[in-house]
Amino acid sequence: MAQQDGQKRKHFILSGTAEAEQFRSAGGGGDGPAIPARDRNQHGAALLRQVRGLAADIESARIAQEAAGLEEGFGLQIAFESFPDVEFAFESLGRASSGIELLNVRYEGERPLATVFIPDGKLGVFEGLIGAYLDESRDGKKGPRNRALLDTIAEIRAATLEELWTDDPSTLPRSDNEAFWWEVWLPVRDDRTAVASGFKRLARGLDFLVADGELQFPERTVLLVYGSAGQMKRSVLILNSIAELRRAKDTAEFFDSLRPDEQSAWLDNLLNRMTVPEPGAEVPHVCLFDTGVNHGHPLVELALDSRDLHAVEPAWGVDDGDGHGTAMAGLALVGNLTEALASQEPIQIDHRLESVKLIPRDGANGGDAKHHGYLTIEAVARPEVTAPRRHRVFSMAVTARDNRDRGRPSSWSAAIDRLAADADGQGQTPRLFVISAGNVNDRAAWATYPDSNGTDGIHDPGQSWNALTVGAATDLVQITEANTDGYQPIAPAGGLSPFSTTSLTWQSHWPLKPDVVFEGGNAAKDPLGEMLTMTSLSLITANSAIQDRLFTTATATSAASALAARMAAQLMAEYPELWPETIRALIVHSAEWTKAMREAFLPKNGHPTKGEIVRLIRHCGFGTPNLDRAMWSVENSLTMVCEEQLHPFKREQGKEPSARDMNLHRLPWPLEELEALGQTEVEMRVTLSYFIEPNPSARGIKSRYRYESHGLRFDVKRPLESEADFRARINVAARDGEEQTRSGGIDQDWVIGTQGRHKGSLHSDIWRGSAADLASRSVLAVYPALGWWKTRPRLERYNTAARYALVVSIRAPEVDVDLYSAVAAKVAAVVTIQT
């Protein structure tokens, strides 16, 4: 993915009209090293000998394959080793017309190595390439034919297991006797099913344990098998049928099934690799509203000072008699412990924890909801009295039992909106809340997955406009418990978790929720059709009952919300000056829908309508966030962050309140670079995040008694629109006070569109079009929409300023172009004008 390629650089932070803060960028790259000329005769003759020497290997493989009764994938895997420090033209090794397939590319230091599948009878293709290289009569202007490829190749040989290993080299098995779960990546050729079934037959013949289920991608099928390297090396046939080998990720089942003394050893290893800020350090804190936290857990006590343990009611105590809060603490601190425990790498943590016990030991998750708004306000006050200047994110996985509100604000969700906006403090210190969407707890309903997600609505207070509401997705599909033959994961890899609730049943005017989805685990179906939770499909975290064991499992939107709070703290540590609204915007802006999400909720054929995209969002939010995308820009994918304010309304003497300000953001697009790309498709994404002041009542959703204090909208100048016409169009929209006037027409190139995206207080949309078209879209407007600040003048809030965070990114995913450096030379200005 483009965001993960190239030099990571900080986003552009552009705030205020007078100046733009620009972060340093790394120097440019340049051309790769030139390919040294080889002695043509000596080098060509050596390569030709090596290629011809492979004929015996291919013949042996052919005989073995025929003896095994296999017909598909006949041939040999060949390894090509490059000279160090040269650009290896490995893409030239694949020859689709001859069935020659590039399987993988890996690196040993600076030296690239490629593995290629050569079908029987096609070895002559490479002999022909080398022959042309040796034939001086066929030289071109740049010297020998095929020099750009052959002068980079140091050696050609039959591939071994090591040539197929594309995982971290440190995970390569250290002995042939080490047995573990392998991730086997099979190529997809003419018949995907025949390749997979042939491999399974070979594997079982070598006494491998083959797990049920497989992942299918356009060009790969991924299976799990259990066995040793010695078994894998025993058959050239099995190696010849594989494109890549990796060590399967350890599952929660492995660590949860360890004896208590073994868990202690694994945890000690992790603690020795962890670095955590000292108590009192000026770092972000994740403040957990839950069942309390067991401070005695060795992992938790590193990051949670005893002075940061609180309870809404002192008589409850601060300990965790339920276990849920301690489990959330482990996830909010380190993430899924399955990954951390399996690694041997150092782990740097830049945030700490706080805990407020929100419900007593005998209060179930989502107990007496009518008191939770008040209790939440009290819970916020506890740590803020102790450490008033501390940067924190509030994380709450406590929800009501039912979903009867269906998007309508409740007293609890309105209390959270008021706290987030700091309405009592006149908006001076807004707060970031991360809350879980609530769970589909009826296991029988999972039988109709994913329809079961759509029929169970997000639970109170997940309808909060200002909070980041988190649903659950999952990549956990490996069932590794004993005696589970025939068990199948309910959700596919990358799919919406069966636990996750949605806003599909809400009325269309309510916010698009959840905002994002994080890992929340999976469930399984046994051969008899019973729906089950499985340890191997769960996350591993800290266990409160440390006298019994140190690890336990966690799932569902509770776990997902803890991971989201962790990401928020990581962003706050990297960008400590950013507002809570901005952190929320960056998380959402970094999110993308997976292939599985699209396949589940969008039509299989044809271009999805804007209504179908909204339906996808009401299931999966804006997708799964990515920390790298949220935190860094790269050469061909850059992000600009603006923090601004405007006065939405004014009241002149003797008149009713009316719209006042809109902000114009001049976007510093690299015009020459974009125009040079011409019709190449590029992408612009815009995310607008702000906090409303709530005014809940049952007096009409769009009446003068509406819930939100104000709305903000964004729009972008169109290619054939002058700036004067653009301003006029936005003036009409702002005066109208609705989402978008029909007179302005519809810009079809937005994925969601103005009618769909302007719900709630967070709006994100993606524009796709040509680079040349984007070059002319250089002005973005943020303008006001109706709210009770305007329609309820007697409350005298019409002169209140509203601040917002605007995140804009452009990406050219298919081209190698340095957009970042070009933008770094420009300055963005924000012009405030009267409407």
PDB file of N, CA and C in Angstrom, residues 191-234:
ATOM      1  N   ASP A 191      -6.183 -23.869 -12.301  1.00  0.00           N
ATOM      2  CA  ASP A 191      -7.224 -24.475 -11.473  1.00  0.00           C
ATOM      3  C   ASP A 191      -6.837 -24.323 -10.011  1.00  0.00           C
ATOM      4  N   ARG A 192      -7.412 -23.316  -9.347  1.00  0.00           N
ATOM      5  CA  ARG A 192      -7.084 -23.044  -7.954  1.00  0.00           C
ATOM      6  C   ARG A 192      -7.369 -24.250  -7.072  1.00  0.00           C
ATOM      7  N   THR A 193      -8.522 -24.882  -7.295  1.00  0.00           N
ATOM      8  CA  THR A 193      -8.925 -26.006  -6.460  1.00  0.00           C
ATOM      9  C   THR A 193      -7.966 -27.174  -6.592  1.00  0.00           C
ATOM     10  N   ALA A 194      -7.509 -27.457  -7.835  1.00  0.00           N
ATOM     11  CA  ALA A 194      -6.597 -28.574  -8.051  1.00  0.00           C
ATOM     12  C   ALA A 194      -5.257 -28.333  -7.366  1.00  0.00           C
ATOM     13  N   VAL A 195      -4.759 -27.104  -7.414  1.00  0.00           N
ATOM     14  CA  VAL A 195      -3.483 -26.788  -6.750  1.00  0.00           C
ATOM     15  C   VAL A 195      -3.604 -27.024  -5.249  1.00  0.00           C
ATOM     16  N   ALA A 196      -4.690 -26.497  -4.642  1.00  0.00           N
ATOM     17  CA  ALA A 196      -4.862 -26.623  -3.196  1.00  0.00           C
ATOM     18  C   ALA A 196      -5.084 -28.079  -2.783  1.00  0.00           C
ATOM     19  N   SER A 197      -5.932 -28.783  -3.508  1.00  0.00           N
ATOM     20  CA  SER A 197      -6.206 -30.178  -3.141  1.00  0.00           C
ATOM     21  C   SER A 197      -4.976 -31.049  -3.341  1.00  0.00           C
ATOM     22  N   GLY A 198      -4.198 -30.783  -4.402  1.00  0.00           N
ATOM     23  CA  GLY A 198      -2.966 -31.534  -4.620  1.00  0.00           C
ATOM     24  C   GLY A 198      -1.979 -31.329  -3.500  1.00  0.00           C
ATOM     25  N   PHE A 199      -1.843 -30.090  -3.048  1.00  0.00           N
ATOM     26  CA  PHE A 199      -0.929 -29.820  -1.937  1.00  0.00           C
ATOM     27  C   PHE A 199      -1.402 -30.530  -0.671  1.00  0.00           C
ATOM     28  N   LYS A 200      -2.701 -30.466  -0.384  1.00  0.00           N
ATOM     29  CA  LYS A 200      -3.213 -31.104   0.832  1.00  0.00           C
ATOM     30  C   LYS A 200      -2.950 -32.603   0.814  1.00  0.00           C
ATOM     31  N   ARG A 201      -3.106 -33.230  -0.355  1.00  0.00           N
ATOM     32  CA  ARG A 201      -2.857 -34.659  -0.470  1.00  0.00           C
ATOM     33  C   ARG A 201      -1.393 -34.961  -0.193  1.00  0.00           C
ATOM     34  N   LEU A 202      -0.501 -34.159  -0.751  1.00  0.00           N
ATOM     35  CA  LEU A 202       0.930 -34.343  -0.487  1.00  0.00           C
ATOM     36  C   LEU A 202       1.245 -34.139   0.992  1.00  0.00           C
ATOM     37  N   ALA A 203       0.677 -33.086   1.573  1.00  0.00           N
ATOM     38  CA  ALA A 203       0.981 -32.763   2.963  1.00  0.00           C
ATOM     39  C   ALA A 203       0.512 -33.866   3.900  1.00  0.00           C
ATOM     40  N   ARG A 204      -0.676 -34.362   3.684  1.00  0.00           N
ATOM     41  CA  ARG A 204      -1.174 -35.431   4.552  1.00  0.00           C
ATOM     42  C   ARG A 204      -0.360 -36.707   4.371  1.00  0.00           C
ATOM     43  N   GLY A 205       0.121 -36.933   3.143  1.00  0.00           N
ATOM     44  CA  GLY A 205       0.972 -38.088   2.905  1.00  0.00           C
ATOM     45  C   GLY A 205       2.287 -38.006   3.649  1.00  0.00           C
ATOM     46  N   LEU A 206       2.720 -36.782   3.982  1.00  0.00           N
ATOM     47  CA  LEU A 206       3.944 -36.583   4.758  1.00  0.00           C
ATOM     48  C   LEU A 206       3.655 -36.388   6.242  1.00  0.00           C
ATOM     49  N   ASP A 207       2.418 -36.718   6.640  1.00  0.00           N
ATOM     50  CA  ASP A 207       1.983 -36.647   8.040  1.00  0.00           C
ATOM     51  C   ASP A 207       1.878 -35.230   8.575  1.00  0.00           C
ATOM     52  N   PHE A 208       1.683 -34.254   7.697  1.00  0.00           N
ATOM     53  CA  PHE A 208       1.346 -32.917   8.162  1.00  0.00           C
ATOM     54  C   PHE A 208      -0.105 -32.907   8.631  1.00  0.00           C
ATOM     55  N   LEU A 209      -0.390 -32.094   9.641  1.00  0.00           N
ATOM     56  CA  LEU A 209      -1.759 -31.817  10.048  1.00  0.00           C
ATOM     57  C   LEU A 209      -2.223 -30.599   9.260  1.00  0.00           C
ATOM     58  N   VAL A 210      -3.281 -30.752   8.487  1.00  0.00           N
ATOM     59  CA  VAL A 210      -3.783 -29.656   7.645  1.00  0.00           C
ATOM     60  C   VAL A 210      -5.033 -29.079   8.297  1.00  0.00           C
ATOM     61  N   ALA A 211      -4.979 -27.779   8.617  1.00  0.00           N
ATOM     62  CA  ALA A 211      -6.127 -27.129   9.249  1.00  0.00           C
ATOM     63  C   ALA A 211      -7.253 -26.941   8.241  1.00  0.00           C
ATOM     64  N   ASP A 212      -8.481 -27.002   8.736  1.00  0.00           N
ATOM     65  CA  ASP A 212      -9.627 -26.743   7.868  1.00  0.00           C
ATOM     66  C   ASP A 212      -9.635 -25.272   7.457  1.00  0.00           C
ATOM     67  N   GLY A 213     -10.203 -25.009   6.305  1.00  0.00           N
ATOM     68  CA  GLY A 213     -10.368 -23.638   5.847  1.00  0.00           C
ATOM     69  C   GLY A 213      -9.153 -23.132   5.107  1.00  0.00           C
ATOM     70  N   GLU A 214      -9.389 -22.116   4.289  1.00  0.00           N
ATOM     71  CA  GLU A 214      -8.312 -21.490   3.532  1.00  0.00           C
ATOM     72  C   GLU A 214      -8.706 -20.057   3.222  1.00  0.00           C
ATOM     73  N   LEU A 215      -7.709 -19.216   3.002  1.00  0.00           N
ATOM     74  CA  LEU A 215      -7.931 -17.829   2.588  1.00  0.00           C
ATOM     75  C   LEU A 215      -7.645 -17.734   1.105  1.00  0.00           C
ATOM     76  N   GLN A 216      -8.553 -17.112   0.382  1.00  0.00           N
ATOM     77  CA  GLN A 216      -8.378 -16.987  -1.063  1.00  0.00           C
ATOM     78  C   GLN A 216      -8.197 -15.527  -1.446  1.00  0.00           C
ATOM     79  N   PHE A 217      -7.108 -15.253  -2.133  1.00  0.00           N
ATOM     80  CA  PHE A 217      -6.812 -13.934  -2.662  1.00  0.00           C
ATOM     81  C   PHE A 217      -6.694 -14.062  -4.175  1.00  0.00           C
ATOM     82  N   PRO A 218      -6.654 -12.946  -4.899  1.00  0.00           N
ATOM     83  CA  PRO A 218      -6.631 -13.051  -6.360  1.00  0.00           C
ATOM     84  C   PRO A 218      -5.540 -13.957  -6.903  1.00  0.00           C
ATOM     85  N   GLU A 219      -4.353 -13.930  -6.282  1.00  0.00           N
ATOM     86  CA  GLU A 219      -3.257 -14.719  -6.826  1.00  0.00           C
ATOM     87  C   GLU A 219      -2.637 -15.680  -5.822  1.00  0.00           C
ATOM     88  N   ARG A 220      -3.277 -15.861  -4.686  1.00  0.00           N
ATOM     89  CA  ARG A 220      -2.737 -16.776  -3.682  1.00  0.00           C
ATOM     90  C   ARG A 220      -3.870 -17.471  -2.939  1.00  0.00           C
ATOM     91  N   THR A 221      -3.611 -18.707  -2.526  1.00  0.00           N
ATOM     92  CA  THR A 221      -4.450 -19.432  -1.583  1.00  0.00           C
ATOM     93  C   THR A 221      -3.583 -19.746  -0.377  1.00  0.00           C
ATOM     94  N   VAL A 222      -4.065 -19.432   0.810  1.00  0.00           N
ATOM     95  CA  VAL A 222      -3.266 -19.593   2.026  1.00  0.00           C
ATOM     96  C   VAL A 222      -3.870 -20.684   2.889  1.00  0.00           C
ATOM     97  N   LEU A 223      -3.029 -21.665   3.234  1.00  0.00           N
ATOM     98  CA  LEU A 223      -3.433 -22.786   4.088  1.00  0.00           C
ATOM     99  C   LEU A 223      -2.569 -22.800   5.342  1.00  0.00           C
ATOM    100  N   LEU A 224      -3.039 -23.492   6.353  1.00  0.00           N
ATOM    101  CA  LEU A 224      -2.254 -23.718   7.562  1.00  0.00           C
ATOM    102  C   LEU A 224      -1.968 -25.211   7.694  1.00  0.00           C
ATOM    103  N   VAL A 225      -0.697 -25.547   7.912  1.00  0.00           N
ATOM    104  CA  VAL A 225      -0.327 -26.938   8.162  1.00  0.00           C
ATOM    105  C   VAL A 225       0.614 -26.987   9.353  1.00  0.00           C
ATOM    106  N   TYR A 226       0.550 -28.085  10.087  1.00  0.00           N
ATOM    107  CA  TYR A 226       1.401 -28.265  11.255  1.00  0.00           C
ATOM    108  C   TYR A 226       2.369 -29.403  10.994  1.00  0.00           C
ATOM    109  N   GLY A 227       3.648 -29.095  11.180  1.00  0.00           N
ATOM    110  CA  GLY A 227       4.677 -30.109  10.979  1.00  0.00           C
ATOM    111  C   GLY A 227       6.051 -29.482  11.130  1.00  0.00           C
ATOM    112  N   SER A 228       7.076 -30.211  10.742  1.00  0.00           N
ATOM    113  CA  SER A 228       8.452 -29.766  10.934  1.00  0.00           C
ATOM    114  C   SER A 228       9.094 -29.394   9.605  1.00  0.00           C
ATOM    115  N   ALA A 229      10.224 -28.703   9.701  1.00  0.00           N
ATOM    116  CA  ALA A 229      10.988 -28.380   8.504  1.00  0.00           C
ATOM    117  C   ALA A 229      11.513 -29.651   7.846  1.00  0.00           C
ATOM    118  N   GLY A 230      11.845 -30.650   8.664  1.00  0.00           N
ATOM    119  CA  GLY A 230      12.311 -31.918   8.105  1.00  0.00           C
ATOM    120  C   GLY A 230      11.261 -32.556   7.217  1.00  0.00           C
ATOM    121  N   GLN A 231      10.001 -32.522   7.649  1.00  0.00           N
ATOM    122  CA  GLN A 231       8.922 -33.044   6.810  1.00  0.00           C
ATOM    123  C   GLN A 231       8.806 -32.245   5.512  1.00  0.00           C
ATOM    124  N   MET A 232       8.921 -30.922   5.626  1.00  0.00           N
ATOM    125  CA  MET A 232       8.778 -30.066   4.450  1.00  0.00           C
ATOM    126  C   MET A 232       9.882 -30.343   3.435  1.00  0.00           C
ATOM    127  N   LYS A 233      11.091 -30.597   3.920  1.00  0.00           N
ATOM    128  CA  LYS A 233      12.231 -30.806   3.019  1.00  0.00           C
ATOM    129  C   LYS A 233      12.240 -32.215   2.414  1.00  0.00           C
ATOM    130  N   ARG A 234      11.417 -33.092   2.952  1.00  0.00           N
ATOM    131  CA  ARG A 234      11.460 -34.480   2.530  1.00  0.00           C
ATOM    132  C   ARG A 234      10.983 -34.665   1.094  1.00  0.00           C
TER     133      ARG A 234
END
